[in-house]
Amino acid sequence: MASPGSGFWSFGSEDGSGDSENPGTARAWCQVAQKFTGGIGNKLCALLYGDAEKPAESGGSQPPRAAARKAACACDQKPCSCSKVDVNYAFLHATDLLPACDGERPTLAFLQDVMNILLQYVVKSFDRSTKVIDFHYPNELLQEYNWELADQPQNLEEILMHCQTTLKYAIKTGHPRYFNQLSTGLDMVGLAADWLTSTANTNMFTYEIAPVFVLLEYVTLKKMREIIGWPGGSGDGIFSPGGAISNMYAMMIARFKMFPEVKEKGMAAVPRLIAFTSEHSHFSLKKGAAALGIGTDSVILIKCDERGKMIPSDLERRILEAKQKGFVPFLVSATAGTTVYGAFDPLLAVADICKKYKIWMHVDAAWGGGLLMSRKHKWKLSGVERANSVTWNPHKMMGVPLQCSALLVREEGLMQNCNQMHASYLFQQDKHYDLSYDTGDKALQCGRHVDVFKLWLMWRAKGTTGFEAHVDKCLELAEYLYNIIKNREGYEMVFDGKPQHTNVCFWYIPPSLRTLEDNEERMSRLSKVSVICPPWPPKVLRLQA
């Protein structure tokens, strides 16, 4: 691999041997690259093959970039005014890039080389012959590289090296053999959208500073509400930094709906509030209760059946117990797609109970919300349309790059009333456009990242049918894996029946334990084998395309 100081990075294998061992892969990528306009195709070909060769199909001539490339500039003038193609990064710093005078050429060269590093990483992420991770223990990485921040600036050659080193030790979450957590994959359109979002570098608090992004958020959230089943997509919503924050938003809005005075007077002005959620629910419900001053002891965990679904009769029993103690039940959070089992709580039954006792119903569909895109599987969320609020994370099942989480609220205006502070320096009332598009005052954050564009652009690229095919394929793969494992020697399913989501939960039984009686001792020893998915002992595979 070439030095970053050359201003050019060539694709190669992990051992630095280049693409000679796998010319077919590079040739295929080059054929695709030739479809790009503006000279990008030729640059990608040069990137894939290096300066030495080009595929025979293109006539065997040297790539234009290689032909035009000259020796790197060696002058120490700052900013460099040489007419040569290459720049010498060893003599350049961030202050030589735009908006510096004469900074356009070094900026374009620098960003092109950063892009080359990124493209190399992208291609390797999909190469099954590469490793998912080059693992090192924290102390090893700390000793091997100097990560400390210094008073003096480093040159751009060193900056490029840092980019390469960082990705060298990154986990390739888009790798075909990466199985960990719920947010995986690397969608190319989503990646492009993320690059564009960072380039725009704007804030979502007012229409005047982010006009297109604000409109796209409005359009996308409305579409998501329509899919949930709220008439005409009515309601409200916002993209938040993740499912945990979306769930906390729901808890805060539910509290405000029942006791609006809490906004000014705080928890001292309201009675003891109680929230209910299943024992398999996400820990973020308790975190939200702690952050909002409600307290983790005020989150009651409801029993689940053997498949991990909330038991409605136990929910009603615990609600009555709380009321008899003088407490006020204010929220029930049902889960659509639990983290470990992939279970879907019985939303219709939960909705009936919430209606009976006048309690806010929230559905945490961070993991399972993507199934609403599938006509084949959306029945698993039957009753979600009766919820008062829904958390839905497209960065999970739908494969949108992190982060992308939406909180949808059925009652329009409630989120605004709960959170607005009327900051006059931002949200002036005499603007010449519809002020409802100034969304910042209904958010907890002031600075809010543009998360919608990744989802919107992927939706345009795939269509709803594309997301549907994605979801259907993932669940088909999960069922395929379940059918392979369930009767295989040395494996034992955690529960009977095929999974409802892509979570395939099983035990691996080592030979030493296969003849033991199924008792507490065997379970204790088995738990020491399957320690890769704490705090739940079963091994879990969540299959995503």
Coordinates of C-alpha atoms in Angstrom, one line a residue:
M1 CA 0.0 0.0 0.0
A2 CA 1.3 3.4 -0.9
S3 CA 2.4 6.0 1.6
P4 CA -0.2 8.6 2.4
G5 CA 2.3 11.2 1.5
S6 CA 2.0 10.2 -2.1
G7 CA -1.5 11.6 -2.2
F8 CA -2.8 8.3 -3.5
W9 CA -3.9 5.0 -1.9
S10 CA -4.2 1.8 -3.8
F11 CA -6.5 -1.1 -3.0
G12 CA -4.8 -4.2 -1.8
S13 CA -5.2 -7.3 0.3
E14 CA -4.7 -7.2 4.1
D15 CA -1.2 -8.5 3.8
G16 CA -0.3 -5.7 1.4
S17 CA 0.0 -8.0 -1.7
G18 CA -2.5 -6.0 -3.8
D19 CA -5.2 -7.4 -5.9
S20 CA -3.1 -9.8 -8.0
E21 CA -4.4 -12.8 -6.1
N22 CA -8.0 -11.8 -6.8
P23 CA -8.1 -9.9 -10.2
G24 CA -11.7 -10.9 -10.8
T25 CA -13.0 -8.9 -7.9
A26 CA -11.1 -5.8 -8.9
R27 CA -12.1 -6.2 -12.6
A28 CA -15.8 -6.5 -11.6
W29 CA -15.6 -3.4 -9.4
C30 CA -13.8 -1.6 -12.2
Q31 CA -16.6 -2.4 -14.7
V32 CA -19.1 -1.0 -12.3
A33 CA -16.9 2.1 -11.7
Q34 CA -16.8 2.9 -15.4
K35 CA -20.5 3.7 -15.3
F36 CA -19.8 6.7 -13.2
T37 CA -19.5 10.1 -14.8
G38 CA -17.1 13.0 -14.3
G39 CA -14.0 10.9 -14.3
I40 CA -14.9 9.1 -11.1
G41 CA -14.9 5.8 -12.9
N42 CA -11.4 6.1 -14.0
K43 CA -10.3 7.2 -10.6
L44 CA -11.9 4.2 -9.0
C45 CA -10.3 1.9 -11.6
A46 CA -6.9 3.4 -10.7
L47 CA -7.7 2.9 -7.1
L48 CA -8.6 -0.8 -7.6
Y49 CA -5.7 -1.7 -9.8
G50 CA -3.0 0.7 -8.7
D51 CA -0.9 2.7 -11.2
A52 CA 0.8 -0.3 -12.7
E53 CA -2.1 -1.9 -14.6
K54 CA -5.6 -1.6 -15.9
P55 CA -8.0 -4.4 -17.0
A56 CA -7.6 -5.7 -20.5
E57 CA -11.2 -4.9 -21.3
S58 CA -10.5 -1.2 -21.3
G59 CA -7.8 -1.5 -23.9
G60 CA -4.8 -1.8 -21.6
S61 CA -3.9 1.9 -21.5
Q62 CA -2.7 3.4 -18.3
P63 CA -5.4 5.0 -16.1
P64 CA -5.6 8.7 -16.7
R65 CA -4.8 9.5 -13.1
A66 CA -1.7 7.4 -13.3
A67 CA -0.7 9.0 -16.6
A68 CA -1.2 12.5 -15.2
R69 CA 0.4 11.8 -11.9
K70 CA 3.8 13.6 -11.3
A71 CA 6.3 13.3 -8.5
A72 CA 5.0 14.8 -5.2
C73 CA 5.7 18.4 -4.6
A74 CA 8.8 18.8 -2.4
C75 CA 8.6 22.5 -1.8
D76 CA 8.1 23.8 1.7
Q77 CA 6.2 26.9 0.6
K78 CA 3.0 27.4 2.5
P79 CA 0.6 27.5 0.9
C80 CA 2.1 25.5 -1.9
S81 CA 1.8 27.2 -5.3
C82 CA 3.3 24.4 -7.4
S83 CA 1.5 23.4 -10.5
K84 CA 2.2 19.7 -10.0
V85 CA -0.7 17.3 -9.6
D86 CA 0.4 15.8 -6.3
V87 CA 0.8 17.7 -3.0
N88 CA 3.3 16.9 -0.3
Y89 CA 1.2 16.4 2.8
A90 CA 4.3 16.3 5.0
F91 CA 4.5 20.1 4.5
L92 CA 0.8 20.8 4.8
H93 CA -1.6 21.3 7.8
A94 CA -5.3 21.8 8.3
T95 CA -4.7 25.5 8.0
D96 CA -3.7 25.0 4.3
L97 CA -7.1 23.6 3.5
L98 CA -10.2 25.6 2.6
P99 CA -11.1 28.3 3.6
A100 CA -7.4 29.2 3.3
C101 CA -6.4 31.3 0.4
D102 CA -5.3 29.0 -2.4
G103 CA -6.6 26.1 -0.4
E104 CA -8.8 24.6 -3.1
R105 CA -6.2 22.3 -4.7
P106 CA -4.8 20.8 -1.5
T107 CA -8.4 20.4 -0.1
L108 CA -9.5 18.5 -3.2
A109 CA -6.5 16.3 -3.1
F110 CA -6.8 15.6 0.7
L111 CA -10.5 14.8 0.5
Q112 CA -9.9 12.6 -2.5
D113 CA -7.4 10.6 -0.6
V114 CA -9.7 10.4 2.5
M115 CA -12.3 9.1 0.1
N116 CA -9.9 6.5 -1.2
I117 CA -9.3 5.2 2.3
L118 CA -13.1 5.0 2.9
L119 CA -13.7 3.2 -0.4
Q120 CA -11.0 0.7 0.4
Y121 CA -12.7 0.0 3.7
V122 CA -16.1 -0.3 2.1
V123 CA -14.9 -2.9 -0.4
K124 CA -13.1 -4.9 2.3
S125 CA -16.2 -4.8 4.4
F126 CA -18.0 -7.0 1.9
D127 CA -15.1 -9.3 1.2
R128 CA -15.7 -12.6 3.0
S129 CA -11.9 -13.4 2.8
T130 CA -11.1 -10.4 5.2
K131 CA -11.4 -10.5 8.9
V132 CA -14.3 -8.9 10.7
I133 CA -12.0 -7.4 13.2
D134 CA -8.3 -7.2 13.9
F135 CA -8.8 -7.5 17.6
H136 CA -6.4 -6.0 20.2
Y137 CA -6.9 -5.6 23.9
P138 CA -7.3 -1.9 25.0
N139 CA -3.9 -1.8 26.7
E140 CA -2.2 -3.2 23.5
L141 CA -3.8 -0.4 21.3
L142 CA -2.9 2.2 23.8
Q143 CA 0.7 1.1 23.9
E144 CA 1.0 0.5 20.1
Y145 CA -0.1 4.0 19.1
N146 CA 0.1 7.4 20.5
W147 CA -3.5 8.6 20.8
E148 CA -2.9 11.5 23.1
L149 CA -3.9 15.0 22.0
A150 CA -1.0 17.5 21.5
D151 CA -0.6 21.3 21.6
Q152 CA 1.0 21.4 18.2
P153 CA -0.7 20.5 15.0
Q154 CA 0.2 17.4 13.0
N155 CA 0.7 17.5 9.2
L156 CA -1.8 16.1 6.8
E157 CA 0.3 13.1 6.1
E158 CA -0.1 12.1 9.8
I159 CA -3.8 12.9 9.6
L160 CA -4.3 10.5 6.8
M161 CA -2.3 7.9 8.7
H162 CA -4.7 8.3 11.6
C163 CA -7.7 7.8 9.3
Q164 CA -6.2 4.5 8.0
T165 CA -5.2 3.3 11.5
T166 CA -8.6 4.0 12.9
L167 CA -10.3 1.9 10.2
K168 CA -7.7 -0.8 10.5
Y169 CA -8.9 -1.6 14.0
A170 CA -12.6 -0.8 13.4
I171 CA -15.1 -3.6 13.4
K172 CA -16.5 -4.2 9.9
T173 CA -20.2 -4.0 10.9
G174 CA -21.2 -4.5 7.2
H175 CA -19.2 -7.7 6.9
P176 CA -21.2 -10.8 5.9
R177 CA -19.9 -12.6 8.9
Y178 CA -20.6 -9.9 11.5
F179 CA -23.2 -11.1 14.0
N180 CA -23.5 -8.8 17.0
Q181 CA -26.0 -6.3 18.3
L182 CA -29.1 -5.0 16.4
S183 CA -27.6 -2.4 14.2
T184 CA -25.6 -3.9 11.4
G185 CA -25.0 -3.7 7.7
L186 CA -23.7 -1.0 5.5
D187 CA -26.2 0.3 2.9
M188 CA -24.5 2.2 0.1
V189 CA -27.3 4.8 -0.4
G190 CA -27.5 5.3 3.3
L191 CA -23.8 5.8 3.5
A192 CA -23.9 8.4 0.7
A193 CA -26.7 10.2 2.5
D194 CA -24.6 10.3 5.7
W195 CA -21.7 11.8 3.8
L196 CA -24.1 14.5 2.3
T197 CA -25.5 15.2 5.7
S198 CA -22.1 15.8 7.2
T199 CA -21.2 18.0 4.3
A200 CA -24.3 20.1 4.8
N201 CA -23.4 20.3 8.5
T202 CA -26.6 22.0 9.7
N203 CA -29.0 21.9 12.6
M204 CA -32.6 20.7 12.7
F205 CA -34.0 23.4 15.0
T206 CA -35.5 25.8 12.4
Y207 CA -36.7 25.8 8.8
E208 CA -34.5 28.8 8.0
I209 CA -31.3 26.8 8.6
A210 CA -32.4 23.4 7.3
P211 CA -35.3 23.9 4.9
V212 CA -35.0 20.7 2.9
F213 CA -34.2 18.5 5.9
V214 CA -37.0 19.9 7.9
L215 CA -39.5 19.2 5.1
L216 CA -38.1 15.6 4.7
E217 CA -38.6 15.0 8.4
Y218 CA -42.2 16.2 8.1
V219 CA -42.9 13.9 5.1
T220 CA -41.1 10.9 6.5
L221 CA -42.7 11.0 10.0
K222 CA -46.1 11.4 8.4
K223 CA -45.5 8.3 6.3
M224 CA -44.4 6.3 9.3
R225 CA -47.5 7.4 11.2
E226 CA -49.7 6.3 8.2
I227 CA -48.0 2.9 8.3
I228 CA -48.6 2.6 12.0
G229 CA -52.3 3.1 11.2
W230 CA -53.1 6.6 12.5
P231 CA -55.7 8.2 10.1
G232 CA -54.1 10.3 7.4
G233 CA -50.8 10.1 9.2
S234 CA -52.0 12.5 11.8
G235 CA -50.0 13.2 14.9
D236 CA -46.5 14.3 15.7
G237 CA -43.0 13.0 16.0
I238 CA -39.3 13.6 16.0
F239 CA -36.1 11.9 15.2
S240 CA -34.0 11.4 18.3
P241 CA -30.5 10.2 19.2
G242 CA -31.7 6.6 19.7
G243 CA -34.4 4.3 21.0
A244 CA -33.5 5.0 24.7
I245 CA -34.2 8.7 24.2
S246 CA -37.3 8.1 22.2
N247 CA -38.6 5.9 25.0
M248 CA -37.8 8.7 27.5
Y249 CA -39.6 11.2 25.3
A250 CA -42.7 8.9 25.5
M251 CA -42.5 8.7 29.2
M252 CA -42.1 12.4 29.6
I253 CA -45.0 13.2 27.3
A254 CA -47.3 10.7 29.0
R255 CA -46.5 12.3 32.4
F256 CA -47.2 15.8 31.0
K257 CA -50.5 14.6 29.5
M258 CA -51.7 13.4 32.9
F259 CA -50.1 16.2 35.0
P260 CA -49.2 19.2 32.9
E261 CA -48.2 21.2 36.0
V262 CA -45.1 18.9 36.4
K263 CA -43.4 21.0 33.7
E264 CA -43.2 24.1 36.0
K265 CA -43.5 22.6 39.4
G266 CA -41.6 19.3 39.1
M267 CA -42.2 15.9 40.7
A268 CA -43.0 17.4 44.1
A269 CA -46.4 18.6 42.6
V270 CA -47.6 15.2 41.5
P271 CA -48.4 11.9 43.2
R272 CA -46.2 8.8 43.0
L273 CA -46.3 7.7 39.3
I274 CA -46.0 4.1 38.2
A275 CA -44.9 2.8 34.8
F276 CA -45.3 -0.8 33.7
T277 CA -43.3 -2.8 31.2
S278 CA -42.4 -6.5 30.6
E279 CA -39.5 -8.2 32.4
H280 CA -38.0 -8.8 28.9
S281 CA -38.2 -5.1 28.0
H282 CA -35.3 -2.8 27.2
F283 CA -33.4 -1.3 30.2
S284 CA -34.0 2.2 28.7
L285 CA -37.4 2.4 30.5
K286 CA -35.7 2.3 33.9
K287 CA -33.0 4.7 32.7
G288 CA -35.7 7.1 31.5
A289 CA -37.5 6.9 34.8
A290 CA -34.3 7.6 36.7
A291 CA -33.5 10.6 34.4
L292 CA -37.0 12.1 34.8
G293 CA -37.0 11.8 38.6
I294 CA -39.7 9.1 38.6
G295 CA -37.3 6.5 39.9
T296 CA -36.5 3.0 38.9
D297 CA -38.6 1.6 41.7
S298 CA -41.6 3.1 40.0
V299 CA -41.1 0.9 36.9
I300 CA -43.0 -2.4 37.5
L301 CA -41.9 -5.4 35.5
I302 CA -44.7 -7.6 34.2
K303 CA -44.3 -11.4 33.9
C304 CA -43.8 -12.9 30.5
D305 CA -44.8 -16.3 29.1
E306 CA -42.3 -18.9 27.8
R307 CA -41.9 -17.0 24.5
G308 CA -41.1 -13.7 26.2
K309 CA -44.4 -12.0 25.7
M310 CA -46.0 -9.9 28.4
I311 CA -48.9 -11.6 30.2
P312 CA -51.9 -9.3 30.1
S313 CA -53.5 -10.7 33.3
D314 CA -50.4 -10.0 35.3
L315 CA -50.4 -6.4 33.9
E316 CA -53.9 -5.8 35.1
R317 CA -53.2 -7.3 38.5
R318 CA -50.2 -5.1 39.0
I319 CA -52.1 -2.0 37.9
L320 CA -54.8 -2.7 40.5
E321 CA -52.2 -3.3 43.2
A322 CA -50.6 0.1 42.4
K323 CA -53.9 1.9 42.5
Q324 CA -54.8 0.2 45.9
K325 CA -51.6 1.6 47.3
G326 CA -52.6 5.1 46.2
F327 CA -50.1 5.3 43.3
V328 CA -51.0 6.6 39.9
P329 CA -50.4 4.3 36.9
F330 CA -49.5 6.7 34.0
L331 CA -47.7 4.5 31.3
V332 CA -47.6 1.0 30.0
S333 CA -44.7 0.3 27.6
A334 CA -45.4 -2.8 25.5
T335 CA -42.5 -4.2 23.4
A336 CA -42.7 -5.1 19.8
G337 CA -39.6 -7.1 19.3
T338 CA -37.7 -7.8 22.5
T339 CA -34.0 -7.5 22.5
V340 CA -33.2 -11.2 23.2
Y341 CA -36.2 -13.3 22.3
G342 CA -37.5 -11.0 19.6
A343 CA -41.0 -11.4 21.2
F344 CA -44.0 -9.2 20.4
D345 CA -46.3 -8.3 23.3
P346 CA -50.0 -8.8 22.7
L347 CA -50.7 -5.2 21.8
L348 CA -54.5 -5.6 21.4
A349 CA -54.9 -7.0 24.9
V350 CA -52.6 -4.3 26.3
A351 CA -54.5 -1.6 24.5
D352 CA -57.8 -2.8 26.1
I353 CA -56.3 -2.7 29.6
C354 CA -54.8 0.8 29.0
K355 CA -58.2 2.0 27.7
K356 CA -60.0 0.5 30.7
Y357 CA -57.7 2.3 33.2
K358 CA -57.0 5.4 31.2
I359 CA -53.3 4.8 31.0
W360 CA -51.0 6.1 28.2
M361 CA -49.9 3.2 26.0
H362 CA -46.5 3.3 24.5
V363 CA -45.1 0.7 22.1
D364 CA -41.3 0.2 22.0
A365 CA -41.0 -1.0 18.5
A366 CA -37.3 0.0 18.2
W367 CA -36.4 -3.5 17.0
G368 CA -39.7 -4.8 15.6
G369 CA -41.0 -1.6 13.9
G370 CA -39.4 -2.6 10.6
L371 CA -41.9 -5.5 10.3
L372 CA -44.6 -2.8 9.6
M373 CA -43.1 -2.6 6.2
S374 CA -44.0 -6.2 5.4
R375 CA -47.5 -7.2 4.5
K376 CA -46.5 -10.8 5.5
H377 CA -45.3 -10.0 9.0
K378 CA -47.0 -6.7 10.1
W379 CA -49.8 -8.7 11.8
K380 CA -47.3 -9.3 14.7
L381 CA -47.8 -5.6 15.6
S382 CA -51.6 -5.7 15.5
G383 CA -52.9 -3.1 17.9
V384 CA -50.0 -0.7 17.4
E385 CA -52.5 1.7 15.9
R386 CA -54.1 2.0 19.3
A387 CA -50.9 3.2 21.0
N388 CA -50.5 6.8 22.1
S389 CA -46.8 6.7 21.1
V390 CA -44.4 4.4 19.3
T391 CA -40.6 4.2 19.2
W392 CA -39.3 2.9 15.8
N393 CA -35.6 2.6 15.0
P394 CA -35.0 2.4 11.2
H395 CA -31.3 1.9 12.0
K396 CA -32.1 -1.6 13.3
M397 CA -34.2 -3.8 11.1
M398 CA -34.3 -1.5 8.1
G399 CA -30.6 -1.2 7.9
V400 CA -30.3 2.6 7.9
P401 CA -26.9 3.8 9.1
L402 CA -26.7 4.9 12.7
Q403 CA -28.3 6.8 14.1
C404 CA -31.9 6.9 13.0
S405 CA -34.7 6.6 15.7
A406 CA -38.1 8.1 15.6
L407 CA -40.6 8.8 18.3
L408 CA -44.2 9.0 16.9
V409 CA -47.0 10.5 18.9
R410 CA -50.7 10.2 18.1
E411 CA -51.8 13.5 19.5
E412 CA -50.6 16.5 17.6
G413 CA -49.2 19.4 19.6
L414 CA -48.7 17.5 22.8
M415 CA -44.9 17.2 22.3
Q416 CA -44.6 20.9 21.6
N417 CA -46.6 21.9 24.7
C418 CA -44.5 19.5 26.8
N419 CA -41.1 20.7 25.7
Q420 CA -41.3 24.3 24.3
M421 CA -39.5 27.1 26.1
H422 CA -40.2 30.0 23.7
A423 CA -36.6 30.9 23.1
S424 CA -37.2 34.3 21.4
Y425 CA -33.7 34.4 19.8
L426 CA -34.4 31.3 17.8
F427 CA -38.2 30.9 17.5
Q428 CA -39.3 34.4 16.5
Q429 CA -43.1 34.7 15.9
D430 CA -42.8 37.2 13.0
K431 CA -41.0 34.9 10.5
H432 CA -42.4 34.9 6.9
Y433 CA -43.1 31.2 6.8
D434 CA -45.3 28.6 8.6
L435 CA -43.8 28.5 12.1
S436 CA -44.9 24.8 12.6
Y437 CA -41.8 23.9 10.5
D438 CA -39.5 25.3 13.3
T439 CA -39.3 21.9 15.1
G440 CA -36.6 22.8 17.6
D441 CA -38.8 23.9 20.4
K442 CA -40.6 20.5 20.7
A443 CA -37.2 18.7 21.1
L444 CA -35.2 18.3 24.3
Q445 CA -32.1 19.1 22.3
C446 CA -31.2 22.5 20.8
G447 CA -28.5 21.2 18.5
R448 CA -30.1 18.2 16.7
H449 CA -28.4 16.1 14.1
V450 CA -30.0 15.5 10.7
D451 CA -30.9 11.8 10.9
V452 CA -33.8 11.8 8.5
F453 CA -32.0 12.1 5.2
K454 CA -30.4 8.6 5.4
L455 CA -33.9 7.0 5.8
W456 CA -35.5 9.3 3.2
L457 CA -32.9 8.7 0.5
M458 CA -32.9 4.9 1.1
W459 CA -36.7 4.9 1.0
R460 CA -36.5 6.7 -2.4
A461 CA -33.9 4.2 -3.6
K462 CA -35.7 1.0 -2.4
G463 CA -39.3 2.0 -2.3
T464 CA -41.6 0.5 0.4
T465 CA -41.4 -2.7 -1.6
G466 CA -37.7 -2.8 -1.3
F467 CA -37.8 -2.5 2.5
E468 CA -40.5 -5.2 2.5
A469 CA -38.3 -7.6 0.5
H470 CA -35.5 -6.9 2.9
V471 CA -37.6 -7.7 6.0
D472 CA -39.1 -10.8 4.4
K473 CA -35.7 -12.1 3.4
C474 CA -34.3 -11.6 6.9
L475 CA -37.1 -13.5 8.6
E476 CA -36.9 -16.2 5.9
L477 CA -33.2 -16.7 6.8
A478 CA -34.1 -16.8 10.5
E479 CA -36.6 -19.6 9.9
Y480 CA -34.0 -21.4 7.8
L481 CA -31.5 -21.2 10.6
Y482 CA -34.1 -22.4 13.1
N483 CA -34.9 -25.4 11.0
I484 CA -31.3 -26.4 10.7
I485 CA -30.5 -26.0 14.4
K486 CA -33.6 -27.4 16.1
N487 CA -32.8 -31.1 15.3
R488 CA -29.0 -30.9 15.2
E489 CA -27.0 -32.8 17.8
G490 CA -25.4 -30.7 20.4
Y491 CA -27.9 -27.8 20.1
E492 CA -31.0 -27.0 22.0
M493 CA -33.6 -24.4 21.3
V494 CA -34.4 -22.0 24.2
F495 CA -38.1 -22.2 23.5
D496 CA -40.3 -24.4 21.2
G497 CA -41.6 -23.0 17.9
K498 CA -40.1 -20.9 15.2
P499 CA -39.0 -17.4 16.1
Q500 CA -41.3 -14.4 15.5
H501 CA -38.4 -12.1 14.6
T502 CA -34.9 -12.7 13.4
N503 CA -33.7 -13.7 16.9
V504 CA -32.8 -17.4 16.9
C505 CA -32.1 -18.4 20.5
F506 CA -30.3 -21.6 21.2
W507 CA -28.0 -23.4 23.5
Y508 CA -24.8 -25.1 22.4
I509 CA -24.5 -28.2 24.5
P510 CA -20.8 -29.4 24.8
P511 CA -20.3 -33.2 24.8
S512 CA -19.5 -33.2 28.5
L513 CA -23.0 -31.9 29.3
R514 CA -25.1 -33.8 26.9
T515 CA -25.7 -36.8 29.2
L516 CA -26.5 -34.8 32.3
E517 CA -30.0 -34.5 33.7
D518 CA -31.7 -31.2 33.0
N519 CA -31.4 -29.6 36.4
E520 CA -30.0 -26.6 38.1
E521 CA -26.4 -27.9 38.1
R522 CA -26.5 -28.5 34.3
M523 CA -28.0 -25.0 33.7
S524 CA -25.3 -23.5 35.9
R525 CA -22.5 -25.2 33.9
L526 CA -24.2 -24.5 30.6
S527 CA -24.4 -20.8 31.4
K528 CA -20.6 -20.7 31.7
V529 CA -20.4 -22.0 28.1
S530 CA -22.7 -19.5 26.5
V531 CA -21.3 -16.3 28.0
I532 CA -21.2 -14.3 24.7
C533 CA -24.7 -12.7 25.1
P534 CA -24.9 -11.3 28.7
P535 CA -27.0 -11.0 30.7
W536 CA -29.1 -13.6 28.9
P537 CA -27.4 -17.1 28.7
P538 CA -28.8 -18.3 25.4
K539 CA -26.7 -17.6 22.3
V540 CA -28.7 -15.4 20.0
L541 CA -28.2 -14.8 16.3
R542 CA -30.1 -11.9 14.7
L543 CA -29.9 -12.3 11.0
Q544 CA -29.9 -9.2 8.8
A545 CA -29.4 -8.9 5.1

